[in-house]
Amino acid sequence: MSNSQIAAALTELADLLELLGENAFRVRAYRNAARTIESLPDEVTLLLDQSPHALLELEGIGKDLAQKISSLATTGQLDQLDEVRSQVPPGVVQMLKIPGLGPKKVATLWKELQVNTLDDLQAAATAGRVAELKGFGKKTEQSILEGISLAAEAGRRVLISIAREAAEQIAQSLRKVAGVERVEIAGSARRWKETCGDLDLLAIAADSTTAMDELSQHPLVSQVVARGETKQHVRLKSGIDLDLRVVPPESFGAAWQYFTGSKEHNVVMRRLAQEKGLKLNEYGLFRGEEMVAGTDEESIYKTLELPWIPPELRENRGEFHLQAPIDLIQPGDLQGDLHMHTTATDGAGSIEEMIEGARAAGLKYIAITDHSKRVAMANGLDSVRLREHWRKIDSIRQKTRGIEVLCGIECDILEDATLDLPDDVLAEADWVIAVLHYGLRQPAEMIEKRLLAAIQNPHVDCIGHPSGRLIGSRAPAEINYHTFLKAAQDYGVMLEINANPARLDLNDIQSARAKELRIPIVINSDSHHIHGFQVLEYGVHQARRAGLTKADVANTLDFASFRNLIRRNR
DNA sequence: GCCGTTTTCGGCCCGACTGTTTTCAGTCG
């Protein structure tokens, strides 16, 4: 198992144990271990190869967890996990996804009302039985009803990061099979959609049997749902479904185009073909019986008199108006990263470590932006500690070569629309990102007031993760994007695409609107550890889904130009 | 479950908020 899969298993175990009323500190130990494993630079299997005791060196991992992690890493199995899974109905675990419900409340619902599924819960809440429970009331009952759809949704789709990783891993092992010529990811994962409902792989193979056998036995696969000559449908242990299709080489482009979608994009494609007296399907583009294109995607688009359209744009959201090939931003275009944390607040890396991590990720400049004091749980900084932190950053950057470092702050926009730090402190910052963390459920007028107040503050350079959403688990704040974007444009405030795959906020649609208004976008990692910069890729693909080019993204500028942009906007 | 001892147990990050209570448990980040 990969590190993030091990981390997911440990997190699931923690959830289950918590529901079973296990000691909270024991549960925390599992969660801490999950985080530790997730942020390791090397795969656990590699560490174990180097030394069988390597895991014991890690903070927060003792004999017991080391043994469990090593079992997960080498066999993908953990008896304890299977055991507790059998004790808790899956529907009960899903209830944890309902905002406002934690393990205690869910356990009460499960035990007292015998609700085992989200449907059970909905029925109980509708009947008013939830409000009668001790510790529950009318408001809780109402918020449960509102949150159920969110939880149900979360169960059906997975984050793009989870989807891409599983798909790439399986594609890699299929590529090693004798006779397999080519394997590619298709579907929403190829379009880098925020979430994926299932995975699609496409292969060229002399003999489909060997490829399908390999897939059946893959450690990530739990069961084969269906298997035919050219198509195999499996379910992964993580609950995601995956389709593998084996196609002949001459049809590969057509199949790739077809199975990449989206459905809406393909409807238009087939209509355009029809208008030219052609027929498009997964086998090729045909005039009568004769195949006129289909070995590669480019030939299909070209025959339809279209430039090749990057997968991220294939949503029928205006991509057919493209006259010429569009040169979307690439991951390598980013030179800076303007949002990250250190051990001063809730990060895992020191200032020096984050600088080195950024350098290793190929970045030329960064801003260190720890939390302001309102985020007490993260040990947020007040004016005194922040100034001290900046002094420390300043002395370190004096000695640092090859990468520029800005003294920044991620400053909370408080519930009353004031900022968490006084103006005279913000004025000393090189870079200020203002964000909403609390009070996301306030009425739209209040959210608007808060965002506009932040934008109008002369020291604020950027609004970070504007909606505060966590995909699948926390709904976005209700934002009037029209006034919000207009204000950002008027006051020269940049907007962030937060690259954390659970955020991707601004979303693709609002990012496209920001581009139209020529509001500079910055794509930031929001790193909390030295390997956190890898997520920038997800932010870049989100930007690509919005049609952004290098010129639309401010942190593709060199440092001097970026610095000038900040100065000009202030 | 981990860790570090005043070394085999006792503590483990915490402040604010919400909705429930009538002094606080649970949730959030």
Coordinates of C-alpha atoms (C1' of nucleotides) in Angstrom, one line a residue:
Chain A
M1 CA 0.0 0.0 0.0
S2 CA 1.1 3.5 -0.6
N3 CA 1.6 6.0 2.2
S4 CA -1.7 7.8 1.6
Q5 CA -3.6 4.5 1.5
I6 CA -2.0 3.4 4.8
A7 CA -3.0 6.8 6.2
A8 CA -6.6 6.4 4.9
A9 CA -6.8 2.9 6.5
L10 CA -5.5 4.3 9.9
T11 CA -8.0 7.2 9.7
E12 CA -10.8 4.8 9.0
L13 CA -9.7 2.7 11.9
A14 CA -9.7 5.8 14.1
D15 CA -13.2 6.7 13.0
L16 CA -14.5 3.2 13.7
L17 CA -12.8 3.0 17.1
E18 CA -14.2 6.4 18.1
L19 CA -17.7 5.3 17.2
L20 CA -17.2 2.2 19.3
G21 CA -16.4 4.5 22.3
E22 CA -12.6 3.7 22.3
N23 CA -10.3 5.9 24.5
A24 CA -10.0 9.3 22.7
F25 CA -6.2 9.4 23.1
R26 CA -5.8 6.0 21.6
V27 CA -7.9 7.3 18.7
R28 CA -5.7 10.3 18.5
A29 CA -2.6 8.2 18.3
Y30 CA -4.0 6.5 15.2
R31 CA -4.8 9.8 13.6
N32 CA -1.4 11.2 14.4
A33 CA 0.2 8.2 12.9
A34 CA -1.9 8.6 9.7
R35 CA -0.7 12.2 9.4
T36 CA 2.9 11.1 10.0
I37 CA 2.7 8.4 7.4
E38 CA 1.0 10.7 4.9
S39 CA 3.8 13.3 5.1
L40 CA 6.7 10.9 4.8
P41 CA 9.1 11.7 2.0
D42 CA 9.6 8.0 1.2
E43 CA 7.2 5.1 0.9
V44 CA 6.9 3.0 4.0
T45 CA 7.8 -0.1 2.0
L46 CA 11.1 1.5 1.0
L47 CA 11.8 2.5 4.6
L48 CA 11.1 -1.1 5.7
D49 CA 13.6 -2.4 3.1
Q50 CA 16.3 -0.1 4.5
S51 CA 15.6 -1.1 8.1
P52 CA 12.9 -3.2 9.7
H53 CA 12.9 -0.8 12.7
A54 CA 12.6 2.4 10.6
L55 CA 9.0 3.0 11.7
L56 CA 9.9 3.0 15.4
E57 CA 12.1 6.1 14.7
L58 CA 9.1 8.1 13.8
E59 CA 7.4 10.4 16.3
G60 CA 4.2 8.9 17.7
I61 CA 4.7 5.5 16.3
G62 CA 5.5 2.7 18.8
K63 CA 5.7 -1.0 18.6
D64 CA 2.0 -1.6 18.1
L65 CA 1.4 0.9 15.3
A66 CA 4.7 0.0 13.6
Q67 CA 3.5 -3.5 13.3
K68 CA 0.1 -2.5 12.0
I69 CA 1.6 0.0 9.5
S70 CA 4.0 -2.6 8.3
S71 CA 1.2 -5.1 7.8
L72 CA -0.8 -2.5 5.8
A73 CA 2.3 -1.6 3.7
T74 CA 3.4 -5.1 2.8
T75 CA 0.1 -7.0 2.6
G76 CA -2.6 -4.3 2.4
Q77 CA -4.3 -6.1 5.2
L78 CA -5.0 -5.4 8.8
D79 CA -7.1 -7.9 10.8
Q80 CA -8.1 -5.3 13.4
L81 CA -9.5 -3.1 10.7
D82 CA -11.6 -5.9 9.2
E83 CA -12.8 -6.8 12.7
V84 CA -14.1 -3.3 13.6
R85 CA -15.5 -2.8 10.2
S86 CA -17.8 -5.7 10.8
Q87 CA -19.0 -4.1 14.0
V88 CA -20.1 -0.8 12.6
P89 CA -22.6 -0.4 9.8
P90 CA -21.2 1.6 6.9
G91 CA -24.1 4.0 7.1
V92 CA -23.1 4.9 10.7
V93 CA -19.6 5.9 9.5
Q94 CA -21.2 8.0 6.8
M95 CA -23.1 10.0 9.5
L96 CA -19.7 11.4 10.6
K97 CA -19.7 13.4 7.4
I98 CA -22.8 15.3 8.5
P99 CA -21.6 18.7 9.7
G100 CA -22.1 19.1 13.4
L101 CA -22.2 15.4 14.1
G102 CA -19.1 13.9 15.7
P103 CA -18.5 10.4 17.0
K104 CA -20.4 10.9 20.3
K105 CA -23.6 12.2 18.7
V106 CA -23.5 9.6 16.0
A107 CA -23.0 6.8 18.5
T108 CA -26.0 8.1 20.5
L109 CA -28.2 8.1 17.3
W110 CA -27.0 4.6 16.4
K111 CA -27.5 3.1 19.9
E112 CA -30.5 5.0 21.1
L113 CA -32.6 5.1 17.9
Q114 CA -31.1 2.1 16.1
V115 CA -30.4 4.1 13.0
N116 CA -28.0 2.2 10.7
T117 CA -28.2 4.2 7.5
L118 CA -28.6 7.7 6.4
D119 CA -32.1 6.9 5.3
D120 CA -33.0 5.6 8.8
L121 CA -31.6 8.8 10.2
Q122 CA -33.6 11.0 7.8
A123 CA -36.8 9.1 8.8
A124 CA -36.0 9.5 12.5
A125 CA -35.3 13.2 12.1
T126 CA -38.3 13.8 10.0
A127 CA -40.5 12.1 12.6
G128 CA -39.0 14.3 15.3
R129 CA -37.4 11.5 17.2
V130 CA -34.0 13.0 17.1
A131 CA -35.0 16.1 18.9
E132 CA -36.2 14.1 21.8
L133 CA -32.8 12.6 22.6
K134 CA -30.8 14.0 25.5
G135 CA -28.3 16.5 24.2
F136 CA -30.1 17.0 20.9
G137 CA -32.8 19.6 20.1
K138 CA -34.8 21.0 17.3
K139 CA -31.9 22.9 15.7
T140 CA -29.6 19.8 15.7
E141 CA -32.4 17.8 14.1
Q142 CA -32.8 20.5 11.4
S143 CA -29.1 20.7 10.7
I144 CA -29.0 16.9 10.4
L145 CA -31.7 17.0 7.8
E146 CA -29.8 19.6 5.9
G147 CA -26.5 17.8 6.2
I148 CA -27.7 14.3 5.1
S149 CA -27.4 15.0 1.4
L150 CA -23.9 16.3 1.8
A151 CA -22.9 13.0 3.6
A152 CA -24.6 10.9 1.0
E153 CA -22.7 12.7 -1.8
A154 CA -19.4 12.3 0.0
G155 CA -19.8 8.6 0.0
R156 CA -20.3 8.4 -3.7
R157 CA -17.5 10.4 -5.1
V158 CA -13.8 10.7 -4.1
L159 CA -11.4 13.6 -4.3
I160 CA -9.4 13.9 -7.5
S161 CA -6.2 13.2 -5.5
I162 CA -7.5 9.8 -4.3
A163 CA -8.8 9.0 -7.8
R164 CA -5.6 10.0 -9.7
E165 CA -3.4 8.1 -7.3
A166 CA -5.4 4.8 -7.5
A167 CA -5.7 5.1 -11.2
E168 CA -2.0 5.9 -11.8
Q169 CA -1.0 3.1 -9.5
I170 CA -3.1 0.5 -11.3
A171 CA -2.1 1.9 -14.7
Q172 CA 1.5 1.5 -13.7
S173 CA 1.2 -2.2 -12.8
L174 CA -0.8 -2.9 -16.0
R175 CA 1.9 -1.3 -18.1
K176 CA 4.4 -3.9 -16.8
V177 CA 2.3 -6.8 -18.0
A178 CA 3.7 -8.6 -21.1
G179 CA 1.9 -7.8 -24.2
V180 CA 0.4 -4.6 -22.9
E181 CA 1.4 -1.8 -25.2
R182 CA -0.2 1.2 -23.6
V183 CA -2.4 2.2 -20.7
E184 CA -4.0 5.6 -20.1
I185 CA -6.3 7.2 -17.7
A186 CA -9.6 8.4 -19.1
G187 CA -12.9 9.7 -17.6
S188 CA -13.3 12.5 -15.0
A189 CA -9.9 11.7 -13.6
R190 CA -8.3 12.7 -16.9
R191 CA -10.3 15.8 -16.9
W192 CA -9.1 16.5 -13.3
K193 CA -12.6 17.1 -12.1
E194 CA -12.7 17.9 -8.4
T195 CA -14.2 14.6 -7.5
C196 CA -14.6 11.3 -9.4
G197 CA -17.5 8.9 -9.2
D198 CA -15.5 6.1 -10.8
L199 CA -12.2 5.4 -12.7
D200 CA -11.7 4.6 -16.3
L201 CA -8.6 3.0 -17.8
L202 CA -7.9 2.3 -21.4
A203 CA -5.4 -0.2 -22.7
I204 CA -3.9 -1.5 -25.9
A205 CA -2.9 -5.1 -25.4
A206 CA -2.3 -8.1 -27.7
D207 CA -4.2 -10.3 -25.3
S208 CA -6.7 -8.8 -23.0
T209 CA -6.7 -11.8 -20.7
T210 CA -3.3 -11.2 -19.1
A211 CA -4.1 -7.5 -18.4
M212 CA -7.4 -8.4 -16.9
D213 CA -5.9 -11.2 -14.8
E214 CA -3.4 -8.6 -13.5
L215 CA -6.2 -6.2 -12.6
S216 CA -8.2 -9.0 -10.8
Q217 CA -5.2 -9.7 -8.6
H218 CA -4.2 -6.1 -8.0
P219 CA -3.9 -5.4 -4.2
L220 CA -6.2 -2.4 -4.5
V221 CA -9.0 -4.5 -6.0
S222 CA -11.6 -6.1 -3.8
Q223 CA -13.9 -7.8 -6.3
V224 CA -14.5 -8.3 -10.0
V225 CA -18.0 -7.1 -10.7
A226 CA -18.0 -8.1 -14.4
R227 CA -15.6 -9.3 -17.0
G228 CA -15.9 -9.7 -20.7
E229 CA -13.7 -9.8 -23.8
T230 CA -12.8 -6.1 -23.9
K231 CA -14.2 -4.7 -20.6
Q232 CA -13.7 -5.5 -17.0
H233 CA -15.5 -3.8 -14.1
V234 CA -13.9 -4.1 -10.7
R235 CA -14.6 -2.6 -7.3
L236 CA -11.6 -1.3 -5.3
K237 CA -11.2 -1.8 -1.6
S238 CA -11.7 1.9 -1.2
G239 CA -15.2 1.5 -2.6
I240 CA -14.5 3.2 -6.0
D241 CA -15.5 1.3 -9.2
L242 CA -13.0 1.0 -12.0
D243 CA -13.5 0.1 -15.6
L244 CA -10.8 -1.2 -17.8
R245 CA -11.3 -1.3 -21.5
V246 CA -9.0 -3.0 -24.0
V247 CA -9.2 -1.5 -27.4
P248 CA -7.4 -2.1 -30.8
P249 CA -4.5 0.3 -31.5
E250 CA -6.3 1.9 -34.5
S251 CA -9.2 3.0 -32.3
F252 CA -7.2 4.2 -29.4
G253 CA -7.7 7.9 -30.0
A254 CA -11.4 7.5 -30.5
A255 CA -11.8 5.4 -27.4
W256 CA -9.7 7.8 -25.4
Q257 CA -11.8 10.7 -26.6
Y258 CA -15.0 8.9 -26.0
F259 CA -14.2 7.6 -22.5
T260 CA -12.7 10.8 -21.4
G261 CA -16.0 12.6 -21.8
S262 CA -17.7 14.6 -20.5
K263 CA -21.0 13.3 -21.8
E264 CA -22.0 16.9 -22.5
H265 CA -18.8 17.5 -24.5
N266 CA -19.3 14.3 -26.5
V267 CA -22.9 15.1 -27.4
V268 CA -21.6 18.2 -29.1
M269 CA -18.7 16.3 -30.8
R270 CA -21.1 13.7 -32.3
R271 CA -23.4 16.5 -33.5
L272 CA -20.5 18.3 -35.1
A273 CA -19.6 15.1 -36.9
Q274 CA -23.1 14.5 -38.0
E275 CA -23.2 18.0 -39.5
K276 CA -20.3 17.0 -41.7
G277 CA -21.9 13.8 -42.7
L278 CA -19.7 11.8 -40.4
K279 CA -20.3 9.4 -37.5
L280 CA -18.3 9.5 -34.3
N281 CA -18.2 6.6 -31.8
E282 CA -15.6 4.9 -29.5
Y283 CA -14.1 3.1 -32.5
G284 CA -13.4 6.0 -34.7
L285 CA -14.7 8.8 -36.9
F286 CA -16.4 7.3 -39.9
R287 CA -17.6 8.4 -43.3
G288 CA -19.9 5.6 -44.2
E289 CA -17.8 2.4 -43.6
E290 CA -14.5 4.2 -44.0
M291 CA -12.7 5.3 -40.9
V292 CA -11.3 8.8 -41.4
A293 CA -9.8 9.4 -38.0
G294 CA -9.5 7.8 -34.6
T295 CA -6.0 6.5 -34.0
D296 CA -5.2 9.6 -32.0
E297 CA -7.4 12.3 -30.6
E298 CA -5.9 15.1 -32.6
S299 CA -7.0 13.7 -35.9
I300 CA -10.6 13.6 -34.7
Y301 CA -10.7 17.2 -33.5
K302 CA -8.8 18.2 -36.7
T303 CA -11.3 16.5 -38.9
L304 CA -14.1 18.3 -37.1
E305 CA -12.2 21.6 -37.7
L306 CA -11.4 22.1 -34.1
P307 CA -8.1 22.6 -32.3
W308 CA -7.3 19.7 -29.9
I309 CA -9.1 20.5 -26.7
P310 CA -7.3 19.8 -23.4
P311 CA -9.3 17.3 -21.3
E312 CA -9.8 19.8 -18.5
L313 CA -11.9 21.9 -20.8
R314 CA -14.2 19.2 -22.1
E315 CA -17.3 20.1 -20.2
N316 CA -19.2 21.9 -23.0
R317 CA -18.7 25.2 -21.2
G318 CA -17.5 27.2 -24.2
E319 CA -14.5 25.1 -25.3
F320 CA -16.1 24.7 -28.8
H321 CA -15.6 28.5 -29.4
L322 CA -11.8 28.0 -29.3
Q323 CA -10.4 29.1 -32.7
A324 CA -6.8 28.1 -32.0
P325 CA -5.0 25.7 -29.7
I326 CA -5.0 27.1 -26.2
D327 CA -1.8 27.1 -24.2
L328 CA -3.0 26.4 -20.7
I329 CA -0.8 26.9 -17.6
Q330 CA 1.5 24.0 -16.8
P331 CA 2.7 22.8 -13.4
G332 CA 6.2 23.9 -14.2
D333 CA 5.1 27.5 -14.8
L334 CA 4.7 28.3 -11.2
Q335 CA 7.7 30.1 -9.7
G336 CA 6.2 31.1 -6.3
D337 CA 4.0 29.7 -3.6
L338 CA 2.4 32.3 -1.3
H339 CA 0.6 30.3 1.4
M340 CA 2.2 27.9 3.8
H341 CA 2.6 27.2 7.5
T342 CA 5.4 26.4 9.9
T343 CA 5.8 25.1 13.4
A344 CA 5.0 28.6 14.6
T345 CA 1.4 27.6 14.2
D346 CA 0.0 24.3 12.9
G347 CA 2.7 23.4 10.3
A348 CA 5.0 20.4 10.8
G349 CA 8.2 22.1 9.3
S350 CA 10.4 24.8 10.7
I351 CA 11.0 28.0 8.6
E352 CA 14.3 26.6 7.4
E353 CA 12.7 23.3 6.5
M354 CA 9.8 24.9 4.6
I355 CA 12.3 27.0 2.6
E356 CA 14.3 23.9 1.7
G357 CA 11.1 22.0 0.8
A358 CA 10.0 24.8 -1.5
R359 CA 13.5 25.0 -3.1
A360 CA 13.4 21.2 -3.6
A361 CA 10.0 21.6 -5.3
G362 CA 11.6 24.0 -7.8
L363 CA 10.1 27.2 -6.4
K364 CA 11.9 30.6 -6.7
Y365 CA 10.0 32.5 -4.0
I366 CA 7.6 31.8 -1.2
A367 CA 5.6 33.6 1.5
I368 CA 5.4 32.2 4.9
T369 CA 1.8 32.7 6.1
D370 CA 1.1 31.3 9.5
H371 CA -2.3 31.6 11.2
S372 CA -3.5 34.7 13.1
K373 CA -4.6 34.4 16.7
R374 CA -8.3 33.6 16.1
V375 CA -7.3 30.2 15.0
A376 CA -6.4 29.3 18.6
M377 CA -6.4 25.5 17.9
A378 CA -3.5 26.1 15.5
N379 CA -1.8 28.2 18.0
G380 CA -2.4 31.3 15.9
L381 CA -0.1 34.3 16.2
D382 CA -0.9 37.6 18.0
S383 CA 0.9 40.8 17.1
V384 CA 3.7 40.2 19.5
R385 CA 4.4 36.6 18.4
L386 CA 3.9 37.5 14.7
R387 CA 6.5 40.3 14.8
E388 CA 8.9 38.0 16.5
H389 CA 8.2 35.3 13.9
W390 CA 8.8 37.8 11.1
R391 CA 12.1 38.9 12.7
K392 CA 13.2 35.2 12.7
I393 CA 12.1 34.8 9.1
D394 CA 14.0 37.9 8.2
S395 CA 17.2 36.8 9.8
I396 CA 16.9 33.4 8.1
R397 CA 16.2 34.9 4.6
Q398 CA 19.3 37.2 4.9
K399 CA 21.4 34.0 4.9
T400 CA 19.3 32.2 2.3
R401 CA 20.4 32.1 -1.4
G402 CA 18.5 31.1 -4.5
I403 CA 15.0 31.5 -3.1
E404 CA 13.2 34.6 -1.9
V405 CA 11.1 34.6 1.2
L406 CA 8.3 37.0 2.1
C407 CA 7.1 37.6 5.6
G408 CA 3.4 36.9 5.3
I409 CA 0.3 36.2 7.4
E410 CA -2.9 34.3 6.9
C411 CA -5.1 36.7 8.7
D412 CA -8.7 35.7 9.7
I413 CA -11.6 37.8 8.7
L414 CA -13.6 37.8 12.0
E415 CA -17.3 37.2 12.3
D416 CA -17.9 41.0 12.8
A417 CA -16.1 41.8 9.5
T418 CA -13.0 43.2 11.3
L419 CA -9.5 41.6 10.7
D420 CA -7.8 39.5 13.4
L421 CA -4.7 41.8 13.5
P422 CA -4.4 45.6 13.7
D423 CA -3.6 47.6 10.6
D424 CA -0.2 48.8 11.9
V425 CA 0.9 45.1 12.1
L426 CA -0.5 44.2 8.7
A427 CA 1.2 47.2 7.3
E428 CA 4.6 45.6 8.2
A429 CA 3.8 42.4 6.3
D430 CA 5.3 41.7 2.8
W431 CA 2.2 39.7 2.0
V432 CA -1.3 39.4 3.6
I433 CA -3.8 36.7 2.8
A434 CA -7.2 37.3 4.4
V435 CA -9.4 34.3 4.9
L436 CA -12.7 33.2 6.4
H437 CA -12.3 30.2 8.8
Y438 CA -15.2 30.8 11.2
G439 CA -18.8 31.8 10.8
L440 CA -19.0 30.3 7.3
R441 CA -22.7 29.7 7.9
Q442 CA -23.6 33.4 8.3
P443 CA -26.2 34.9 6.0
A444 CA -24.9 35.9 2.5
E445 CA -25.1 39.7 3.4
M446 CA -22.8 39.2 6.3
I447 CA -20.3 37.1 4.3
E448 CA -20.4 39.8 1.7
K449 CA -19.7 42.5 4.3
R450 CA -16.8 40.5 5.6
L451 CA -15.2 39.8 2.3
L452 CA -15.6 43.4 1.1
A453 CA -14.2 44.8 4.3
A454 CA -11.1 42.6 3.9
I455 CA -10.7 43.6 0.2
Q456 CA -11.0 47.3 1.1
N457 CA -8.3 47.1 3.7
P458 CA -5.2 48.6 2.1
H459 CA -2.9 46.0 3.5
V460 CA -4.7 42.9 2.2
D461 CA -3.1 41.5 -0.9
C462 CA -5.1 38.4 -1.5
I463 CA -8.2 36.6 -0.4
G464 CA -7.4 32.9 0.3
H465 CA -9.7 29.9 -0.2
P466 CA -12.7 32.3 -0.5
S467 CA -15.6 29.9 0.1
G468 CA -14.0 27.9 2.9
R469 CA -15.5 24.7 1.5
L470 CA -14.1 21.3 2.1
I471 CA -15.2 19.2 -0.8
G472 CA -17.6 16.5 0.3
S473 CA -17.6 17.5 3.9
R474 CA -18.2 21.2 4.4
A475 CA -20.4 23.4 2.2
P476 CA -19.0 26.6 0.9
A477 CA -20.0 29.9 2.5
E478 CA -22.8 31.7 0.6
I479 CA -20.9 34.2 -1.5
N480 CA -22.3 36.8 -3.8
Y481 CA -19.6 36.3 -6.4
H482 CA -20.7 39.1 -8.5
T483 CA -19.9 41.8 -5.9
F484 CA -17.0 39.8 -4.5
L485 CA -15.2 39.6 -7.8
K486 CA -16.1 43.1 -8.7
A487 CA -14.6 44.4 -5.5
A488 CA -11.4 42.3 -6.0
Q489 CA -11.1 43.9 -9.4
D490 CA -11.7 47.4 -8.2
Y491 CA -9.3 47.2 -5.3
G492 CA -6.6 45.2 -7.0
V493 CA -6.7 42.3 -4.6
M494 CA -5.6 38.9 -5.9
L495 CA -7.6 35.7 -5.5
E496 CA -6.2 32.4 -4.5
I497 CA -6.8 29.0 -6.0
N498 CA -6.0 26.9 -2.9
A499 CA -4.4 23.8 -4.3
N500 CA -5.3 21.5 -1.4
P501 CA -7.4 18.8 -3.3
A502 CA -10.1 19.0 -0.6
R503 CA -10.4 22.8 -1.2
L504 CA -9.6 23.7 -4.8
D505 CA -11.1 27.1 -3.9
L506 CA -11.8 29.3 -5.9
N507 CA -13.5 26.7 -8.0
D508 CA -13.1 26.4 -11.7
I509 CA -16.2 28.4 -12.6
Q510 CA -15.3 31.4 -10.4
S511 CA -11.7 31.3 -11.5
A512 CA -12.9 31.6 -15.1
R513 CA -14.9 34.6 -14.1
A514 CA -12.0 36.1 -12.3
K515 CA -9.9 35.7 -15.5
E516 CA -12.5 37.6 -17.5
L517 CA -12.2 40.4 -15.0
R518 CA -8.4 40.2 -15.2
I519 CA -8.1 39.6 -11.5
P520 CA -4.7 38.1 -10.9
I521 CA -4.9 34.6 -9.6
V522 CA -2.3 33.0 -7.3
I523 CA -2.1 29.2 -7.0
N524 CA -1.0 28.2 -3.5
S525 CA -0.2 25.0 -1.8
D526 CA -1.3 25.9 1.8
S527 CA 1.5 23.5 2.8
H528 CA 1.7 22.3 6.3
H529 CA 4.8 20.2 5.9
I530 CA 7.9 20.1 3.7
H531 CA 6.3 17.8 1.1
G532 CA 3.1 19.7 0.9
F533 CA 4.1 21.5 -2.3
Q534 CA 3.2 18.5 -4.4
V535 CA -0.5 19.5 -4.3
L536 CA 0.3 22.6 -6.4
E537 CA -0.4 20.2 -9.4
Y538 CA -4.0 20.0 -8.4
G539 CA -4.3 23.7 -8.2
V540 CA -2.7 24.1 -11.7
H541 CA -5.2 21.6 -13.2
Q542 CA -8.0 23.4 -11.5
A543 CA -6.8 26.6 -13.2
R544 CA -6.6 24.7 -16.5
R545 CA -10.2 23.7 -16.0
A546 CA -10.9 27.4 -15.7
G547 CA -9.0 28.0 -19.0
L548 CA -6.2 29.9 -17.3
T549 CA -3.0 30.5 -19.1
K550 CA 0.4 31.4 -17.7
A551 CA -0.4 35.1 -18.1
D552 CA -3.5 34.8 -15.8
V553 CA -1.6 33.5 -12.9
A554 CA 0.5 36.0 -10.9
N555 CA 2.9 33.5 -9.3
T556 CA 4.2 32.4 -12.7
L557 CA 5.9 35.9 -12.7
D558 CA 9.5 36.1 -11.6
F559 CA 10.0 37.5 -8.1
A560 CA 10.8 41.1 -9.0
S561 CA 7.7 41.3 -11.2
F562 CA 5.5 39.7 -8.6
R563 CA 6.8 42.1 -5.9
N564 CA 6.0 45.0 -8.2
L565 CA 2.5 43.7 -8.7
I566 CA 2.0 43.6 -4.9
R567 CA 3.3 47.2 -4.6
R568 CA 1.2 48.5 -7.4
N569 CA -2.0 47.0 -5.9
R570 CA -1.5 48.3 -2.4
Chain B
dG1 C1' -1.6 3.9 21.6
dC2 C1' 2.6 6.8 22.6
dC3 C1' 5.8 8.8 25.6
dG4 C1' 8.8 9.8 29.4
dT5 C1' 9.8 9.6 33.4
dT6 C1' 10.4 12.1 40.0
dT7 C1' 10.8 4.9 35.0
dT8 C1' 5.7 0.9 34.3
dC9 C1' 1.7 4.9 35.2
dG10 C1' -0.5 9.3 34.1
dG11 C1' -0.9 12.8 30.8
dC12 C1' -1.7 13.5 26.1
dC13 C1' -2.8 21.0 22.2
dC14 C1' -6.8 24.1 23.2
dG15 C1' -9.9 28.3 22.7
dA16 C1' -14.3 29.6 21.0
dC17 C1' -18.8 28.5 19.7
dT18 C1' -23.2 26.1 19.5
dG19 C1' -27.0 24.2 21.2
dT20 C1' -28.1 22.3 24.8
dT21 C1' -28.6 23.2 29.1
dT22 C1' -28.9 25.9 33.8
dT23 C1' -23.2 24.6 34.1
dC24 C1' -21.5 22.0 30.1
dA25 C1' -20.7 18.3 26.4
dG26 C1' -19.7 18.1 21.8
dT27 C1' -17.8 19.9 17.7
dC28 C1' -14.7 22.5 15.0
dG29 C1' -10.3 23.8 13.3

